[in-house]
Tab-separated table of C-alpha atoms and ligand atoms in Angstrom:
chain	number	residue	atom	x	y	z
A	1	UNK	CA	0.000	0.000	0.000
A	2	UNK	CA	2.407	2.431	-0.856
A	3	UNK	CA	0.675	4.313	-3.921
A	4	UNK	CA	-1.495	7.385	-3.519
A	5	UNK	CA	-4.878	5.693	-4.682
A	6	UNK	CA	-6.338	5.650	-1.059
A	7	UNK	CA	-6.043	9.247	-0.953
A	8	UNK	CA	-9.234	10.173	-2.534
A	9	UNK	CA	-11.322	8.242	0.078
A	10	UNK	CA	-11.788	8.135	3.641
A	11	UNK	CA	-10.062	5.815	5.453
A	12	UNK	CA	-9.770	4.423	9.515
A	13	UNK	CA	-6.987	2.597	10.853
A	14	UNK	CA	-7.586	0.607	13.922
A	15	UNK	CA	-6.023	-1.916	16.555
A	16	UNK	CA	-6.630	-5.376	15.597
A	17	UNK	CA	-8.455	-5.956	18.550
A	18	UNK	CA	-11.278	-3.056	18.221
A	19	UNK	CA	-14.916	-4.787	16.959
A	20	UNK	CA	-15.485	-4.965	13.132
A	21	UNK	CA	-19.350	-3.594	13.821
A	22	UNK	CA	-17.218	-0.148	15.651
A	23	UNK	CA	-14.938	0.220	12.882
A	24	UNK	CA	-18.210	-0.103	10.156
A	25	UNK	CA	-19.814	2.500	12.201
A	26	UNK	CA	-17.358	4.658	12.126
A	27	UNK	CA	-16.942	4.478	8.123
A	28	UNK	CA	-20.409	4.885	7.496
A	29	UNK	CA	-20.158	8.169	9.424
A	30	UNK	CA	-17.726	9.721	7.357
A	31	UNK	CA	-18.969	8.240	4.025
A	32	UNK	CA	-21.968	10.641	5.710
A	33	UNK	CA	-19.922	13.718	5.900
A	34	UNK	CA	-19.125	13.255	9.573
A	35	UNK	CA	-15.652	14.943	10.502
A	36	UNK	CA	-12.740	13.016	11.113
A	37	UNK	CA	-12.447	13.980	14.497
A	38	UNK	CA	-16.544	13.351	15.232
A	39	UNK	CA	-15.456	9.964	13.908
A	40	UNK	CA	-12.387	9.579	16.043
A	41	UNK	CA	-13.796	10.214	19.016
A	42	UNK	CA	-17.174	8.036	18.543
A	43	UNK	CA	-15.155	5.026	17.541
A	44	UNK	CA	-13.242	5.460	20.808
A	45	UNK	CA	-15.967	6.124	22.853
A	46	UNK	CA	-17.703	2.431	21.255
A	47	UNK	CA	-14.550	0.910	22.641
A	48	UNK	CA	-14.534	2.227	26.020
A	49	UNK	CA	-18.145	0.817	26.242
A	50	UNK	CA	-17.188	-2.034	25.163
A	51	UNK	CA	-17.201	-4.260	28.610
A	52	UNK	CA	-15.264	-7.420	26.377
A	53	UNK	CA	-12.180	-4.928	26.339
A	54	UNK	CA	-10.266	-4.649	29.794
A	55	UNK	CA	-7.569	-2.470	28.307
A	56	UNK	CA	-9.728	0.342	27.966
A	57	UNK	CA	-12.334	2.169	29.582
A	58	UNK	CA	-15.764	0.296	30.829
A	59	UNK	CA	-14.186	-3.209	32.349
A	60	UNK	CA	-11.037	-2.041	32.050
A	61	UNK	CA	-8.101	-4.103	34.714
A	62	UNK	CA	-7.734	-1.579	37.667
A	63	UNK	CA	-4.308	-0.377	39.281
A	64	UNK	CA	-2.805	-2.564	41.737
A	65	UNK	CA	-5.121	-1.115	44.570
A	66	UNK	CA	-8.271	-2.109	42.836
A	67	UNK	CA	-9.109	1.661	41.125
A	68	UNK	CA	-9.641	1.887	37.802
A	69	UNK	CA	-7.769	4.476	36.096
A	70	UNK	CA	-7.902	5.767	32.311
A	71	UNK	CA	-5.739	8.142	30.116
A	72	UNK	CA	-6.689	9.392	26.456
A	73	UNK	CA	-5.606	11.435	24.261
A	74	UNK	CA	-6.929	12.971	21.093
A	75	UNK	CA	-4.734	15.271	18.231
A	76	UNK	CA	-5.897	16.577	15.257
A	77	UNK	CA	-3.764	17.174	12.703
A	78	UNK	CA	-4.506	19.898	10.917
A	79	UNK	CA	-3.958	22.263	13.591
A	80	UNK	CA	-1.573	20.205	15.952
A	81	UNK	CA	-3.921	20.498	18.913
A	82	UNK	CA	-4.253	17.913	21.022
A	83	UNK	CA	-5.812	17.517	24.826
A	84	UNK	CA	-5.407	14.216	26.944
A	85	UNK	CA	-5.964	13.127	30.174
A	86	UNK	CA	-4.297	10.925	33.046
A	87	UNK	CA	-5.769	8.579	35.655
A	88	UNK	CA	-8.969	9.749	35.916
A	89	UNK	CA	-11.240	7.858	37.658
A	90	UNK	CA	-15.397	6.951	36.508
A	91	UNK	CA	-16.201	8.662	33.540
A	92	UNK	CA	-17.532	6.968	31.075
A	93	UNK	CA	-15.772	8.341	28.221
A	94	UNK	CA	-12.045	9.381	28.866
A	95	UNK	CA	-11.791	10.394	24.830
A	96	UNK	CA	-14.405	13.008	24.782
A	97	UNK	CA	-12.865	14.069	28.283
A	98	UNK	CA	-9.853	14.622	26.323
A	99	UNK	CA	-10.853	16.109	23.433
A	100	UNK	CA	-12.807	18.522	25.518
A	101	UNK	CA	-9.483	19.588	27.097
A	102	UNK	CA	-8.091	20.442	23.525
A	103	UNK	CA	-11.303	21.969	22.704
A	104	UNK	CA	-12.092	24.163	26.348
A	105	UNK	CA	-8.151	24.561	28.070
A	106	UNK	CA	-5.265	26.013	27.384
A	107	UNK	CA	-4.010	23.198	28.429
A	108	UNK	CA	-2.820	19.796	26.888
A	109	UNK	CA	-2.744	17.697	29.857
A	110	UNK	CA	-4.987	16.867	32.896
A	111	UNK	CA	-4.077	14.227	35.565
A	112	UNK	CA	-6.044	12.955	38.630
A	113	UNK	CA	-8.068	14.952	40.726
A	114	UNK	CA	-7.806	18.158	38.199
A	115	UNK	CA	-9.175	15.924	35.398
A	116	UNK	CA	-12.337	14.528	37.139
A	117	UNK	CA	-12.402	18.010	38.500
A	118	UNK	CA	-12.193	19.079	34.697
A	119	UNK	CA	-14.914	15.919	33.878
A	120	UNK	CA	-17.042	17.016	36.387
A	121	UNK	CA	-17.451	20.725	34.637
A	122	UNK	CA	-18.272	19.589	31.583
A	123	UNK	CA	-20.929	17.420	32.841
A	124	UNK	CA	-18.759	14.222	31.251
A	125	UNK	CA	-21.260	11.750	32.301
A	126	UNK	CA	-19.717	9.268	35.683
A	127	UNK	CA	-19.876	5.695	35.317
A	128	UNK	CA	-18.610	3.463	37.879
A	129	UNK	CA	-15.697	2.061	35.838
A	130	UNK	CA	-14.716	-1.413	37.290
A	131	UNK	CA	-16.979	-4.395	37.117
A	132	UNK	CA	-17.223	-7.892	38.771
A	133	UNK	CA	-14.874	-9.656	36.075
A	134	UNK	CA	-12.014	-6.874	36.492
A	135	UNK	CA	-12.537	-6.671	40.012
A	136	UNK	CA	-12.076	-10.612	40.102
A	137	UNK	CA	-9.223	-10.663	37.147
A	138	UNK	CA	-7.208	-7.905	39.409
A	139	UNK	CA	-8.226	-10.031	42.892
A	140	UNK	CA	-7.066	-13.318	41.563
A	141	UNK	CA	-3.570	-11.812	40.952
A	142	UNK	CA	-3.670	-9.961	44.386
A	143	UNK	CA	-4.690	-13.507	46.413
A	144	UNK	CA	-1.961	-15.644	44.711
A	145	UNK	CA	0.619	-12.976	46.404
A	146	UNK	CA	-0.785	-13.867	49.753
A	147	UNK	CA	-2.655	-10.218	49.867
A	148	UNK	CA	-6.205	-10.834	51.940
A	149	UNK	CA	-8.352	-8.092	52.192
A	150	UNK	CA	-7.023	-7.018	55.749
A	151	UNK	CA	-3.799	-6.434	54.086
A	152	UNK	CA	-5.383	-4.393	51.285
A	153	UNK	CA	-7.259	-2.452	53.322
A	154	UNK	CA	-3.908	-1.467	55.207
A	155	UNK	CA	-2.588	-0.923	51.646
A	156	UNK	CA	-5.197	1.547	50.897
A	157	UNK	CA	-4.720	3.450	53.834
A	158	UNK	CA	-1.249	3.883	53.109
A	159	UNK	CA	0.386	1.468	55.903
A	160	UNK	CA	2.773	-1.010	55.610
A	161	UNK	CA	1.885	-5.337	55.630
A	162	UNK	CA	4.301	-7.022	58.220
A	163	UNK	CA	4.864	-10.583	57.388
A	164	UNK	CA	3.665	-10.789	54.104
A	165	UNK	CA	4.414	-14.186	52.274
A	166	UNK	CA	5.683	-12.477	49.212
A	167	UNK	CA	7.624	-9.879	51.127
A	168	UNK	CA	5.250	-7.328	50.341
A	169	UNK	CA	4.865	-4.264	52.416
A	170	UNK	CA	3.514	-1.619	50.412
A	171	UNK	CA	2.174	-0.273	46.949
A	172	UNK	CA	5.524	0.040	45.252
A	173	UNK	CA	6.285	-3.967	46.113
A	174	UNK	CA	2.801	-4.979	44.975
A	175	UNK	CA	2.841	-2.964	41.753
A	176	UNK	CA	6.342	-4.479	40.946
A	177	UNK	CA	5.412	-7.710	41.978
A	178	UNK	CA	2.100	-7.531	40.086
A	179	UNK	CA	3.547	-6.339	37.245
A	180	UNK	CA	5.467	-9.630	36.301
A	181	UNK	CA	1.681	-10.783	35.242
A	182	UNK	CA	2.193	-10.246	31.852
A	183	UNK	CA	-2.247	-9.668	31.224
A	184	UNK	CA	-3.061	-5.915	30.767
A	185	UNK	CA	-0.653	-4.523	28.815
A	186	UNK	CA	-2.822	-3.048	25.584
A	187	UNK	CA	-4.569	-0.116	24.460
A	188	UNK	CA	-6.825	1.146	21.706
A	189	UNK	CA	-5.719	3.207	18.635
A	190	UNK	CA	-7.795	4.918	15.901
A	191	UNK	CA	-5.988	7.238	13.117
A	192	UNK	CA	-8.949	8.665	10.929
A	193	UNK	CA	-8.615	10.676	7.755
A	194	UNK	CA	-11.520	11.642	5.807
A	195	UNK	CA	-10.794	12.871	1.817
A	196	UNK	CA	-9.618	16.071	2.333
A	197	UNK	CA	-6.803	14.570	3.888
A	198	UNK	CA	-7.964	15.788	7.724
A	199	UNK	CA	-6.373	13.381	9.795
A	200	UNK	CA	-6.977	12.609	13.297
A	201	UNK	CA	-5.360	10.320	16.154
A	202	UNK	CA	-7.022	8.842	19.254
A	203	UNK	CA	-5.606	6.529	22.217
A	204	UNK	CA	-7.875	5.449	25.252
A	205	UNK	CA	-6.875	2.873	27.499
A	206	UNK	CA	-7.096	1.913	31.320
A	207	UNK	CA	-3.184	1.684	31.369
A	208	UNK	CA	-1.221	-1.363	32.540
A	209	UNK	CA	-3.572	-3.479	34.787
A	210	UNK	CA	-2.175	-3.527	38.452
A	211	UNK	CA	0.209	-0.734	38.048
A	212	UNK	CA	1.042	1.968	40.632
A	213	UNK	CA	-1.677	4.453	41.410
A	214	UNK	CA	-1.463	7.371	38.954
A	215	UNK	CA	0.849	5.829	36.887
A	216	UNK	CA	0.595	7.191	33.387
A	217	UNK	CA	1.676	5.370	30.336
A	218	UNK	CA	2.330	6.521	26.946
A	219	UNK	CA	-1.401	7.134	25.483
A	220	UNK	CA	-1.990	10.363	26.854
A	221	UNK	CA	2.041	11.537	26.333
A	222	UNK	CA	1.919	13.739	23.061
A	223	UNK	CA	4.665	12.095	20.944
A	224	UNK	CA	5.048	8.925	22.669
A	225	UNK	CA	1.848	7.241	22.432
A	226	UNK	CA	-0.190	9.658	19.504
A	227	UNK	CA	1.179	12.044	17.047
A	228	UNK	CA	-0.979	13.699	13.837
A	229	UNK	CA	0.131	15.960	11.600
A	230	UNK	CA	-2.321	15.977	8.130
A	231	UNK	CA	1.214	17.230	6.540
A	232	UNK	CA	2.948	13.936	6.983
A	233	UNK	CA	0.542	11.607	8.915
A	234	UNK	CA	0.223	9.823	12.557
A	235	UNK	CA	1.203	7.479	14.682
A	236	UNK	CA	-0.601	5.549	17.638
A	237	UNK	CA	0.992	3.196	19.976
A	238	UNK	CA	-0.030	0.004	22.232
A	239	UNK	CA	2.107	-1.859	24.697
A	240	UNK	CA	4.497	-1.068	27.464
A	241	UNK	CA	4.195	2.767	27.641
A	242	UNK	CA	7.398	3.305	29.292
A	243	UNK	CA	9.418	2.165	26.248
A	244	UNK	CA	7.383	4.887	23.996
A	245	UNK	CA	7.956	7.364	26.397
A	246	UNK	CA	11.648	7.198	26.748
A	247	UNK	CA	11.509	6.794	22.676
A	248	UNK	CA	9.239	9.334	21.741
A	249	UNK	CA	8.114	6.838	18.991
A	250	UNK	CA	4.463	8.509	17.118
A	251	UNK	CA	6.776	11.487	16.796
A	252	UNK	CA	9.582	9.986	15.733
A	253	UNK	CA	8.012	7.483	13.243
A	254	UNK	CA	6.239	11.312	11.787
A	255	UNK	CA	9.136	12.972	11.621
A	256	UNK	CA	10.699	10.338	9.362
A	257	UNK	CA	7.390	10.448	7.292
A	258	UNK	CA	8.497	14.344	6.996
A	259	UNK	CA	11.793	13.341	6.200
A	260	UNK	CA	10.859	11.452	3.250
A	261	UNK	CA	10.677	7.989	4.249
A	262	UNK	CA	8.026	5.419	2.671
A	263	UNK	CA	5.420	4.846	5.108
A	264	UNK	CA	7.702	0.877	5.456
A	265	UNK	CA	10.642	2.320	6.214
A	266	UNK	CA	9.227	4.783	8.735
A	267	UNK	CA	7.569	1.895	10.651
A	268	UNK	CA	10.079	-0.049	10.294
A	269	UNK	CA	13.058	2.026	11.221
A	270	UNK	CA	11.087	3.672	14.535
A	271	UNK	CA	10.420	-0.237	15.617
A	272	UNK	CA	13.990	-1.220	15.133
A	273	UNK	CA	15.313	2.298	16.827
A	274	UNK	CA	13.119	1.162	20.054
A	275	UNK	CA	14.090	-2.578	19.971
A	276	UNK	CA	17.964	-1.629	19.995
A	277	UNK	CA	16.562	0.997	23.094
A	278	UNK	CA	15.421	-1.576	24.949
A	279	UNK	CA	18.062	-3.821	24.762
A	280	UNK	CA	20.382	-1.210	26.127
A	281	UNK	CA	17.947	-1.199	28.694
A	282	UNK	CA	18.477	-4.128	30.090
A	283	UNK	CA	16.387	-4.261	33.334
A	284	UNK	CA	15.696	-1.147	33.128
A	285	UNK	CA	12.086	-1.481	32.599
A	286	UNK	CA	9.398	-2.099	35.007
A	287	UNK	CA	9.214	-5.596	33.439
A	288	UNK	CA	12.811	-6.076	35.253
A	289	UNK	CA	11.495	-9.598	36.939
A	290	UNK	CA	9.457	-11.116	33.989
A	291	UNK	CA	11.095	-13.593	31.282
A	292	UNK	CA	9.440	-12.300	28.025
A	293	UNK	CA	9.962	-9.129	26.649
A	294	UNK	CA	7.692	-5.927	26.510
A	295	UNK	CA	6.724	-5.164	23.202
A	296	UNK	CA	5.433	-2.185	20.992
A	297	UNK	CA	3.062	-2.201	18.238
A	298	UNK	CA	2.505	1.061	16.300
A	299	UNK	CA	0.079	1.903	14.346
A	300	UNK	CA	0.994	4.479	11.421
A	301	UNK	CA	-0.612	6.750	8.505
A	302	UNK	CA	0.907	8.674	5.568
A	303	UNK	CA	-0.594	11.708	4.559
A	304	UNK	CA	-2.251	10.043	1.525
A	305	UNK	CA	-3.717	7.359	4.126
A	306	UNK	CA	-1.729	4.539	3.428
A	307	UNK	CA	-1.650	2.355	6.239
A	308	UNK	CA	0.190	0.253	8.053
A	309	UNK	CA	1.476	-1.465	12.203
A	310	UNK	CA	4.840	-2.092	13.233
A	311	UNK	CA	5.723	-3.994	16.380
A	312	UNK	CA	8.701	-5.701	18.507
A	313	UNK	CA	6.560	-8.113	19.976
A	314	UNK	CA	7.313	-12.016	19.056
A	315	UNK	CA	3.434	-12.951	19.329
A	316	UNK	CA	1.614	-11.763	15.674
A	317	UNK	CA	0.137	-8.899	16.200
A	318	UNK	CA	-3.355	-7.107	13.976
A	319	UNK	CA	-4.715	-4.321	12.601
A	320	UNK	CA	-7.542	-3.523	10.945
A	321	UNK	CA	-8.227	-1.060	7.526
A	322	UNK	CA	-11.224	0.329	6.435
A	323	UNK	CA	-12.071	2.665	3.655
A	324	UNK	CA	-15.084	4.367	2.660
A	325	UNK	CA	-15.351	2.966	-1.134
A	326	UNK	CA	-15.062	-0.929	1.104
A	327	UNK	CA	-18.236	-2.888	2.463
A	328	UNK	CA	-16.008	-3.937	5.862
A	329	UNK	CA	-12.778	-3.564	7.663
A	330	UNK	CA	-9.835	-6.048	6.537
A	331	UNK	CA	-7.155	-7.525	9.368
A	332	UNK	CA	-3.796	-7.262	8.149
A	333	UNK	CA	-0.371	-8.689	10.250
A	334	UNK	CA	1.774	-6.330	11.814
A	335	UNK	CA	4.948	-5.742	10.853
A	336	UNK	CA	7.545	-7.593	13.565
A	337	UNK	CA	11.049	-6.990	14.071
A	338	UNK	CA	11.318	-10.584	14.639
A	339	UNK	CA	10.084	-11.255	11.310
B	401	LIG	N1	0.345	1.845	26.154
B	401	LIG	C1	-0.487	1.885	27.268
B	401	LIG	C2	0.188	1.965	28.551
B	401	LIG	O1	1.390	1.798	28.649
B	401	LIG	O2	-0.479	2.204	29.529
């Protein structure tokens, strides 16, 4: 797909894992006129409701203290805006609390408190975020480490466990011992671009499951996790944030777009640049104690919307296409750099 024949139509790029019925929705809408970024954020917000998905939003695997919390972020490219936000807790839709950020701040990013403070002022609608199959997914994990619910209530308050069978006294031993589970990891990407070549980027995801309160990965980190720029394209990235964030990789893979690289090389060449980063890593990553390795898998856009994923991980990874002028999305492999 490296011609400019997909330019003239409109066009989504999604993560493998996102429902074919969300992705036909989403075409129809823009085969109706519907703006990319209308588009963007409704296919996001299908996902977050989507209670099948515990990487993102509704369902989603909570931090290691049992909270569910969610970053987005949205960009448009033809003005390089962008808003996101960072562990905020039950609202229903993180993505339009994002977008509203771009669209009602000076701001790019809110985190925490500020954000549901933010949520709360829009009249973002509250939804009580975790439900009985996270809550068990994230309690099964917590039980095998000898955590009862005395000790997690001691947790919560902020004390310290004495005597606990996996030596664990507080949050930062429970998140790294958690964290070795290797479930939870994944995120949701959607780079739209309708035919006048408007193209727009959104990430929404409930992070890492287990992970340290307030952590925030790379979805709502401009550059790391999303980048759109209509001049060149986007990028959108799922896995282990804190490798994207060190790499700066949606900017990165853009800025080789801009720099004249096929949309293959640019995928290509940001995936190998972050593989050789993480092996000088070492155990540098929060995975220190785990046996497989983290991986990356990037989603990416020219400006003429050819498409296109890119990944380090071993385990074959999807994506899905769809174009207005086609009936349904197509899966296509991602690109490995173990291929
Ligand atoms: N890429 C999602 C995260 O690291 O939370």
């Amino acid at each position: 797909m490296s011609t400019n024949t997909h330019a003239t139509h409109g066009t989504i790029l999604a993560s493998g894992e996102i429902k074919d019925w969300i992705i036909e929705r989403g075409t129809e809408m823009l085969r109706n006129g519907t703006s990319a970024a209308d588009v963007a954020e409704q296919v996001a917000r299908d996902v977050e409701d989507d209670a099948d998905d515990h990487s993102v939003g509704f369902s989603g695997l909570p931090n290691c203290l049992g909270m569910v919390e969610c970053d987005a972020s949205f960009m448009d490219g033809a003005t390089l805006n962008a808003g996101a936000v960072g562990a905020l807790v039950d609202f229903r839709h993180p993505i339009s609390v994002a977008r509203a950020v771009m669209q009602r701040t000076l701001h790019i990013l809110l985190v925490g408190d500020g954000a549901a403070r933010f949520a709360r002022e829009i009249k973002a609608e509250p939804r009580t975020m975790l439900t009985p199959t996270a809550e068990a997914i994230w309690w099964e994990r917590l039980q095998a480490l000898g955590i009862d619910q005395d000790a997690l209530n001691i947790l919560r308050g902020g004390g310290a466990i004495q005597n606990s069978p996996a030596q664990i006294q507080g949050a930062i031993d429970l998140a790294n011992q958690c964290l070795n589970f290797r479930k939870g990891s994944d995120t949701m990407n959607v780079i739209v671009r309708d035919a006048t070549g408007h193209i727009v980027s959104a990430v929404t995801t409930s992070g890492i499951a287990w992970k340290y309160p307030s952590r925030l990965g790379d979805s709502p980190i401009i550059g790391a996790g999303n980048y759109a720029d209509n001049r060149f394209g986007a990028a959108a990235c799922m896995g282990l944030g804190e490798l994207t964030i060190r790499h700066g990789s949606s900017l990165r893979a853009v800025m080789a777009l801009q720099l004249g690289q096929s949309l293959a090389t640019a995928g290509q060449s940001t995936m190998l640049d972050l593989w050789h980063m993480q092996k000088r890593l070492g155990g540098a990553t929060v995975w220190h104690n785990q046996s497989a390795d983290p991986w990356i898998r990037m989603l990416l856009m020219d400006a003429n919307g050819n498409c296109g994923a890119y990944s380090t991980a071993k385990e074959n990874l999807t994506y899905k296409v769809q174009r207005t002028n086609e009936a349904a999305p197509t899966q296509f492999d991602a690109w490995s750099v173990h291929n």
